[in-house]
Amino acid sequence: MRPSGLEEKLSSAFRVGFDRRDTQRLLAFWEKILASERWTEGPFTEQFESAWQALHGLRSVATASWAGAALAALNYIDVRGETVLCPSNTFMATPLSVAYAGGKVEWVDCNRNDLCLSYEDFVRKAEASRPKAAWVVHIGGHIAFEIEKIADYCRERRIWLLEDCAHAHGAQWRGKRPGAWGDAGIYSFYATKTISTGEGGMLVTRHGAMAESAKGFRNYGKPAHAAPGLNFRMSEFTAALGVVQTQRLDEIAAGKRAYAEEVLDPQHPNRVLFPEGMISGYYKYIVFGKVEPSTGRVYDKPCHRIMGQAADLPNTDWVTANHSCVPIYYGKDHPAA
Ligand SMILES: Cc1ncc(COP(=O)(O)O)c(C=O)c1O
């Protein structure tokens, strides 16, 4: 017997995280943009940023991609010639952003239980390499279990902490959303993400000066020409989609969570188990070992191996070989659509 009707409401085949009930509202926004003749740098970008800011309680700057926001933050910190700590169990975007910003990556191992940065290895690498900055990646949609200890350590040692929030839309813990522990958080709105604008990114930060710098960085430095960025502007059409999606975010994440807790958890006891009170955005549903049906692994190969670099990261190799993802997609077809 099925525990509820949730199976029908969530799809096992990939679906973009978009609620079809929002289609008419989105089309009305796009009509407005067409009529306004402002297709970029307009009110929808500001509205998307305000909505994201209200949700996170942090200054928010929209960009054309995750990379634009990441490079804006790294440029503000100025990591040229500096060491930046980085997990290897992540997407290549994370270490490549460091390389493009002129920094040197120092690899850090992950934990087996959360697939995210290991505090123990982080401290070891930080003591040895004296980094200027560090990346923590919230793998799979939950928050790195040791984020508080990592953030406290970085604050004491004056290490800039960047959170890669590409998977973490809708996650919450102890009254905070991803991006609130470090100096900045970088979101992706790529097509597969929990909510998407097709392409797009968002920088969140408590530092007003970093936010102002990012606004210049995304626009070839205009107007002050202090930040040597390129074109990472978001179009008004994308921003309007972002406005619609932000309002639906918590509902989409709650729908995935209900499906995970009611349908998947009883079937998969050997899964990532979250600490008390942590709410995952469920970008992925991660189990240890092999499972069918599966969408495969979060990442098939650690970044240091892709880049042909030697590093001793036993937990990273272990998690790569010992996990798989159960399909979990928001696929509601509402009658109002
Ligand atoms: C952990 C992580 N960081 C960064 C990115 C890059 O985001 P984008 O594809 O929007 O550039 C992704 C994937 O898309 C990711 O999974």
Short mmCIF file of C-alpha atoms and ligand atoms in Angstrom, two decimals:
data_model
loop_
_atom_site.label_atom_id
_atom_site.label_comp_id
_atom_site.label_asym_id
_atom_site.label_seq_id
_atom_site.Cartn_x
_atom_site.Cartn_y
_atom_site.Cartn_z
CA MET A 1 0.00 0.00 0.00
CA ARG A 2 1.26 3.47 -0.84
CA PRO A 3 1.77 5.79 2.10
CA SER A 4 0.12 8.75 0.34
CA GLY A 5 -0.66 10.22 -3.07
CA LEU A 6 2.71 11.93 -3.16
CA GLU A 7 4.08 9.57 -5.80
CA GLU A 8 1.73 11.03 -8.35
CA LYS A 9 2.58 14.58 -7.38
CA LEU A 10 6.31 14.17 -7.74
CA SER A 11 7.89 12.87 -10.87
CA SER A 12 10.72 10.37 -11.15
CA ALA A 13 11.61 11.73 -14.61
CA PHE A 14 13.50 15.03 -14.66
CA ARG A 15 11.31 18.10 -14.57
CA VAL A 16 12.46 21.71 -14.34
CA GLY A 17 11.49 23.08 -10.92
CA PHE A 18 8.69 25.35 -12.15
CA ASP A 19 5.09 25.32 -11.03
CA ARG A 20 2.80 25.44 -14.07
CA ARG A 21 0.33 27.57 -12.09
CA ASP A 22 2.84 30.43 -12.51
CA THR A 23 2.84 30.39 -16.31
CA GLN A 24 0.23 33.14 -16.85
CA ARG A 25 1.83 35.42 -14.28
CA LEU A 26 5.21 34.97 -15.95
CA LEU A 27 3.80 35.69 -19.40
CA ALA A 28 2.17 38.87 -18.06
CA PHE A 29 5.57 39.97 -16.72
CA TRP A 30 7.22 39.27 -20.07
CA GLU A 31 4.52 41.29 -21.87
CA LYS A 32 5.30 44.15 -19.51
CA ILE A 33 9.02 43.92 -20.29
CA LEU A 34 8.36 43.86 -24.05
CA ALA A 35 6.20 46.97 -23.72
CA SER A 36 8.70 48.76 -21.47
CA GLU A 37 11.63 48.47 -23.93
CA ARG A 38 13.86 47.75 -20.91
CA TRP A 39 15.23 44.28 -21.54
CA THR A 40 18.17 44.50 -19.16
CA GLU A 41 19.25 46.48 -16.07
CA GLY A 42 15.65 47.24 -15.15
CA PRO A 43 13.04 46.88 -12.40
CA PHE A 44 12.70 43.08 -12.57
CA THR A 45 16.36 42.59 -11.76
CA GLU A 46 15.87 44.84 -8.73
CA GLN A 47 12.70 42.99 -7.77
CA PHE A 48 14.41 39.60 -8.00
CA GLU A 49 17.28 40.87 -5.86
CA SER A 50 14.85 42.35 -3.28
CA ALA A 51 12.91 39.09 -3.10
CA TRP A 52 16.09 37.05 -2.60
CA GLN A 53 17.33 39.60 -0.07
CA ALA A 54 14.07 39.39 1.91
CA LEU A 55 14.31 35.60 1.99
CA HIS A 56 17.94 35.46 3.08
CA GLY A 57 18.33 38.69 5.05
CA LEU A 58 21.45 39.42 2.98
CA ARG A 59 22.38 41.88 0.24
CA SER A 60 21.70 40.12 -3.08
CA VAL A 61 23.14 40.75 -6.54
CA ALA A 62 21.78 38.89 -9.60
CA THR A 63 24.19 37.73 -12.31
CA ALA A 64 24.01 35.87 -15.60
CA SER A 65 25.54 32.75 -14.04
CA TRP A 66 26.95 31.24 -10.84
CA ALA A 67 30.40 31.93 -12.30
CA GLY A 68 29.73 35.67 -12.60
CA ALA A 69 28.77 35.93 -8.93
CA ALA A 70 31.64 33.69 -7.80
CA LEU A 71 34.22 35.69 -9.74
CA ALA A 72 32.75 38.95 -8.42
CA ALA A 73 33.23 37.73 -4.83
CA LEU A 74 36.73 36.38 -5.45
CA ASN A 75 37.71 39.61 -7.21
CA TYR A 76 36.48 41.65 -4.23
CA ILE A 77 38.51 39.49 -1.82
CA ASP A 78 41.45 39.59 -4.27
CA VAL A 79 42.85 36.07 -4.20
CA ARG A 80 45.55 36.71 -6.82
CA GLY A 81 48.60 34.66 -5.81
CA GLU A 82 46.82 33.48 -2.65
CA THR A 83 45.82 30.02 -1.44
CA VAL A 84 42.11 29.20 -1.42
CA LEU A 85 40.88 26.04 0.34
CA CYS A 86 38.44 24.02 -1.74
CA PRO A 87 36.75 20.63 -1.51
CA SER A 88 37.43 18.17 -4.31
CA ASN A 89 33.98 16.59 -4.00
CA THR A 90 32.25 19.35 -5.96
CA PHE A 91 31.51 20.52 -9.48
CA MET A 92 34.49 21.82 -11.48
CA ALA A 93 32.97 25.30 -11.27
CA THR A 94 34.22 25.68 -7.69
CA PRO A 95 37.98 25.11 -8.23
CA LEU A 96 37.90 26.70 -11.68
CA SER A 97 36.55 29.93 -10.19
CA VAL A 98 39.65 30.08 -7.97
CA ALA A 99 41.98 29.46 -10.91
CA TYR A 100 40.27 32.15 -13.01
CA ALA A 101 40.53 34.63 -10.14
CA GLY A 102 44.28 33.99 -9.96
CA GLY A 103 44.30 31.92 -6.76
CA LYS A 104 45.88 28.59 -5.92
CA VAL A 105 43.61 25.73 -4.89
CA GLU A 106 44.49 23.69 -1.78
CA TRP A 107 42.28 20.58 -1.68
CA VAL A 108 40.35 19.64 1.45
CA ASP A 109 38.74 16.27 2.16
CA CYS A 110 35.05 15.78 2.90
CA ASN A 111 33.17 13.81 5.56
CA ARG A 112 31.57 10.49 4.74
CA ASN A 113 28.28 11.32 6.47
CA ASP A 114 27.44 14.62 4.70
CA LEU A 115 29.76 14.57 1.63
CA CYS A 116 30.74 18.15 2.57
CA LEU A 117 33.91 19.80 3.85
CA SER A 118 35.62 18.07 6.79
CA TYR A 119 36.39 20.50 9.63
CA GLU A 120 39.31 18.36 10.76
CA ASP A 121 41.01 18.35 7.36
CA PHE A 122 40.06 22.01 6.86
CA VAL A 123 41.94 23.06 10.00
CA ARG A 124 44.93 20.88 9.06
CA LYS A 125 45.15 22.46 5.60
CA ALA A 126 44.53 25.97 6.90
CA GLU A 127 47.33 25.69 9.48
CA ALA A 128 49.71 24.41 6.82
CA SER A 129 48.88 26.71 3.91
CA ARG A 130 47.60 29.98 5.50
CA PRO A 131 44.79 30.56 2.98
CA LYS A 132 43.22 33.94 2.28
CA ALA A 133 39.85 32.39 1.44
CA ALA A 134 37.96 29.11 1.39
CA TRP A 135 35.02 27.49 -0.37
CA VAL A 136 32.51 25.29 1.41
CA VAL A 137 29.99 23.50 -0.84
CA HIS A 138 26.56 22.44 0.44
CA ILE A 139 26.42 19.19 -1.51
CA GLY A 140 23.03 17.77 -2.45
CA GLY A 141 20.84 20.49 -0.91
CA HIS A 142 21.55 20.04 2.79
CA ILE A 143 23.85 22.38 4.69
CA ALA A 144 27.43 21.24 5.40
CA PHE A 145 27.07 19.66 8.86
CA GLU A 146 30.21 21.41 10.20
CA ILE A 147 29.42 24.86 8.76
CA GLU A 148 29.26 26.58 12.16
CA LYS A 149 32.68 25.34 13.28
CA ILE A 150 34.17 26.18 9.89
CA ALA A 151 32.66 29.68 9.91
CA ASP A 152 33.84 30.34 13.50
CA TYR A 153 37.35 29.20 12.61
CA CYS A 154 37.44 31.41 9.51
CA ARG A 155 36.21 34.43 11.47
CA GLU A 156 38.93 33.96 14.11
CA ARG A 157 41.69 33.45 11.52
CA ARG A 158 40.43 36.16 9.15
CA ILE A 159 39.89 33.72 6.29
CA TRP A 160 37.19 34.79 3.83
CA LEU A 161 34.56 32.05 3.67
CA LEU A 162 32.51 31.56 0.50
CA GLU A 163 29.55 29.18 0.45
CA ASP A 164 28.75 27.43 -2.82
CA CYS A 165 24.95 27.34 -2.58
CA ALA A 166 24.35 25.95 -6.09
CA HIS A 167 22.44 22.97 -4.61
CA ALA A 168 21.03 24.56 -1.51
CA HIS A 169 17.90 26.54 -2.44
CA GLY A 170 15.28 26.19 0.25
CA ALA A 171 17.60 24.72 2.89
CA GLN A 172 17.48 26.13 6.44
CA TRP A 173 19.16 25.49 9.77
CA ARG A 174 19.02 27.31 13.09
CA GLY A 175 17.13 30.23 11.56
CA LYS A 176 19.58 30.74 8.70
CA ARG A 177 19.65 30.00 5.00
CA PRO A 178 22.79 29.05 3.05
CA GLY A 179 25.05 32.03 2.47
CA ALA A 180 24.47 33.42 5.97
CA TRP A 181 27.37 31.65 7.71
CA GLY A 182 30.20 32.80 5.46
CA ASP A 183 31.14 36.14 3.93
CA ALA A 184 29.14 35.36 0.82
CA GLY A 185 26.99 32.67 -0.74
CA ILE A 186 26.68 31.96 -4.46
CA TYR A 187 23.49 30.45 -5.90
CA SER A 188 22.95 28.94 -9.34
CA PHE A 189 19.67 29.00 -11.26
CA TYR A 190 20.83 26.53 -13.89
CA ALA A 191 18.05 24.42 -15.44
CA THR A 192 18.41 21.41 -13.12
CA LYS A 193 18.35 23.33 -9.85
CA THR A 194 15.52 23.18 -7.30
CA ILE A 195 14.25 26.44 -8.75
CA SER A 196 15.64 27.65 -12.03
CA THR A 197 15.71 30.56 -14.43
CA GLY A 198 17.39 28.44 -17.13
CA GLU A 199 20.68 30.22 -16.51
CA GLY A 200 21.50 32.67 -13.76
CA GLY A 201 23.24 33.28 -10.46
CA MET A 202 22.93 35.28 -7.25
CA LEU A 203 25.50 36.57 -4.81
CA VAL A 204 24.30 36.98 -1.23
CA THR A 205 26.45 38.77 1.31
CA ARG A 206 26.30 40.68 4.56
CA HIS A 207 29.04 43.00 3.26
CA GLY A 208 27.52 46.03 1.53
CA ALA A 209 30.85 46.88 -0.10
CA MET A 210 31.10 43.41 -1.66
CA ALA A 211 27.57 43.74 -3.05
CA GLU A 212 28.37 47.16 -4.56
CA SER A 213 31.60 45.81 -6.04
CA ALA A 214 29.68 42.86 -7.58
CA LYS A 215 27.24 45.27 -9.24
CA GLY A 216 30.15 46.93 -10.99
CA PHE A 217 31.88 43.62 -11.73
CA ARG A 218 28.86 42.27 -13.63
CA ASN A 219 28.84 45.33 -15.87
CA TYR A 220 32.45 45.84 -17.08
CA GLY A 221 33.12 47.85 -13.94
CA LYS A 222 30.54 50.56 -14.63
CA PRO A 223 30.14 53.18 -13.35
CA ALA A 224 33.26 53.58 -11.15
CA HIS A 225 35.48 51.09 -13.04
CA ALA A 226 36.84 49.77 -9.75
CA ALA A 227 36.00 46.09 -10.43
CA PRO A 228 37.44 44.65 -13.65
CA GLY A 229 34.56 42.31 -14.50
CA LEU A 230 33.02 41.41 -17.82
CA ASN A 231 29.39 41.05 -18.87
CA PHE A 232 27.61 39.04 -16.18
CA ARG A 233 24.35 41.03 -16.32
CA MET A 234 21.01 39.23 -15.99
CA SER A 235 18.35 39.98 -18.60
CA GLU A 236 14.97 41.32 -17.47
CA PHE A 237 13.20 38.23 -18.88
CA THR A 238 15.34 35.97 -16.71
CA ALA A 239 14.87 38.21 -13.68
CA ALA A 240 11.06 38.12 -14.09
CA LEU A 241 11.25 34.32 -14.04
CA GLY A 242 13.36 34.64 -10.91
CA VAL A 243 10.71 36.79 -9.20
CA VAL A 244 8.04 34.18 -9.89
CA GLN A 245 10.30 31.32 -8.81
CA THR A 246 11.39 32.95 -5.56
CA GLN A 247 7.78 33.22 -4.41
CA ARG A 248 7.30 29.51 -5.08
CA LEU A 249 10.64 28.34 -3.61
CA ASP A 250 9.56 27.29 -0.15
CA GLU A 251 6.51 25.47 -1.49
CA ILE A 252 8.60 23.54 -4.02
CA ALA A 253 11.18 22.63 -1.37
CA ALA A 254 8.41 21.61 1.07
CA GLY A 255 6.85 19.38 -1.61
CA LYS A 256 10.16 17.61 -2.20
CA ARG A 257 10.69 17.30 1.54
CA ALA A 258 7.29 15.72 2.12
CA TYR A 259 8.00 13.21 -0.65
CA ALA A 260 11.42 12.45 0.82
CA GLU A 261 10.14 11.97 4.36
CA GLU A 262 6.92 10.12 3.62
CA VAL A 263 7.85 8.03 0.59
CA LEU A 264 11.63 7.68 0.28
CA ASP A 265 12.89 7.62 3.89
CA PRO A 266 11.08 4.38 4.84
CA GLN A 267 12.63 2.70 1.78
CA HIS A 268 16.18 4.01 2.31
CA PRO A 269 17.45 3.78 5.89
CA ASN A 270 21.08 3.93 4.66
CA ARG A 271 20.91 7.55 3.54
CA VAL A 272 22.42 10.92 4.52
CA LEU A 273 20.89 11.64 7.93
CA PHE A 274 20.62 15.32 8.82
CA PRO A 275 21.39 16.85 12.23
CA GLU A 276 18.48 17.92 14.44
CA GLY A 277 16.51 20.77 12.91
CA MET A 278 18.29 20.88 9.53
CA ILE A 279 15.94 21.31 6.57
CA SER A 280 17.37 20.15 3.25
CA GLY A 281 16.35 21.72 -0.04
CA TYR A 282 16.54 18.15 -1.45
CA TYR A 283 18.31 19.03 -4.67
CA LYS A 284 19.40 15.39 -4.44
CA TYR A 285 18.26 12.46 -2.32
CA ILE A 286 21.52 10.73 -1.41
CA VAL A 287 21.84 7.13 -0.25
CA PHE A 288 24.97 5.14 0.52
CA GLY A 289 25.60 2.14 -1.73
CA LYS A 290 23.87 1.30 -4.98
CA VAL A 291 20.16 1.77 -5.56
CA GLU A 292 17.62 1.46 -8.39
CA PRO A 293 16.08 3.56 -9.84
CA SER A 294 18.92 6.07 -9.62
CA THR A 295 20.02 9.23 -11.36
CA GLY A 296 23.64 8.20 -10.68
CA ARG A 297 26.10 9.96 -8.43
CA VAL A 298 26.27 13.64 -7.52
CA TYR A 299 29.78 13.64 -9.03
CA ASP A 300 31.47 10.71 -10.78
CA LYS A 301 35.03 11.89 -10.24
CA PRO A 302 36.65 14.18 -7.65
CA CYS A 303 37.91 17.48 -9.09
CA HIS A 304 41.56 16.91 -8.15
CA ARG A 305 41.50 13.71 -10.23
CA ILE A 306 39.83 15.46 -13.18
CA MET A 307 42.59 18.08 -12.98
CA GLY A 308 45.29 15.39 -12.70
CA GLN A 309 46.51 16.65 -9.33
CA ALA A 310 47.89 14.51 -6.55
CA ALA A 311 46.14 14.79 -3.19
CA ASP A 312 45.39 12.37 -0.38
CA LEU A 313 41.64 12.67 0.14
CA PRO A 314 40.42 9.26 1.31
CA ASN A 315 36.87 10.28 2.24
CA THR A 316 36.40 12.03 -1.09
CA ASP A 317 37.37 8.83 -2.90
CA TRP A 318 35.12 6.81 -0.56
CA VAL A 319 31.98 8.92 -1.08
CA THR A 320 32.52 8.99 -4.83
CA ALA A 321 32.48 5.18 -4.88
CA ASN A 322 29.77 4.63 -2.28
CA HIS A 323 26.69 6.72 -2.93
CA SER A 324 23.87 7.13 -5.41
CA CYS A 325 20.92 9.46 -5.89
CA VAL A 326 17.26 8.49 -5.93
CA PRO A 327 15.14 10.57 -8.36
CA ILE A 328 13.32 13.44 -6.64
CA TYR A 329 11.80 16.09 -8.90
CA TYR A 330 9.03 18.60 -8.39
CA GLY A 331 6.59 17.61 -11.13
CA LYS A 332 3.17 18.67 -9.99
CA ASP A 333 0.64 19.20 -12.73
CA HIS A 334 -1.84 21.47 -11.05
CA PRO A 335 -5.39 21.70 -12.42
CA ALA A 336 -4.99 25.49 -12.58
CA ALA A 337 -2.03 25.24 -14.97
C1 LIG B 1 28.33 22.81 -6.73
C2 LIG B 1 28.14 23.65 -7.97
N1 LIG B 1 28.77 24.84 -8.07
C3 LIG B 1 28.63 25.62 -9.13
C4 LIG B 1 27.86 25.24 -10.20
C5 LIG B 1 27.83 26.12 -11.40
O1 LIG B 1 26.58 26.67 -11.64
P1 LIG B 1 26.18 27.17 -13.12
O2 LIG B 1 25.97 25.94 -13.94
O3 LIG B 1 24.94 27.96 -12.90
O4 LIG B 1 27.29 27.98 -13.63
C6 LIG B 1 27.17 24.01 -10.16
C7 LIG B 1 26.33 23.48 -11.24
O5 LIG B 1 25.64 23.91 -11.98
C8 LIG B 1 27.32 23.19 -9.02
O6 LIG B 1 26.72 22.00 -8.94
#
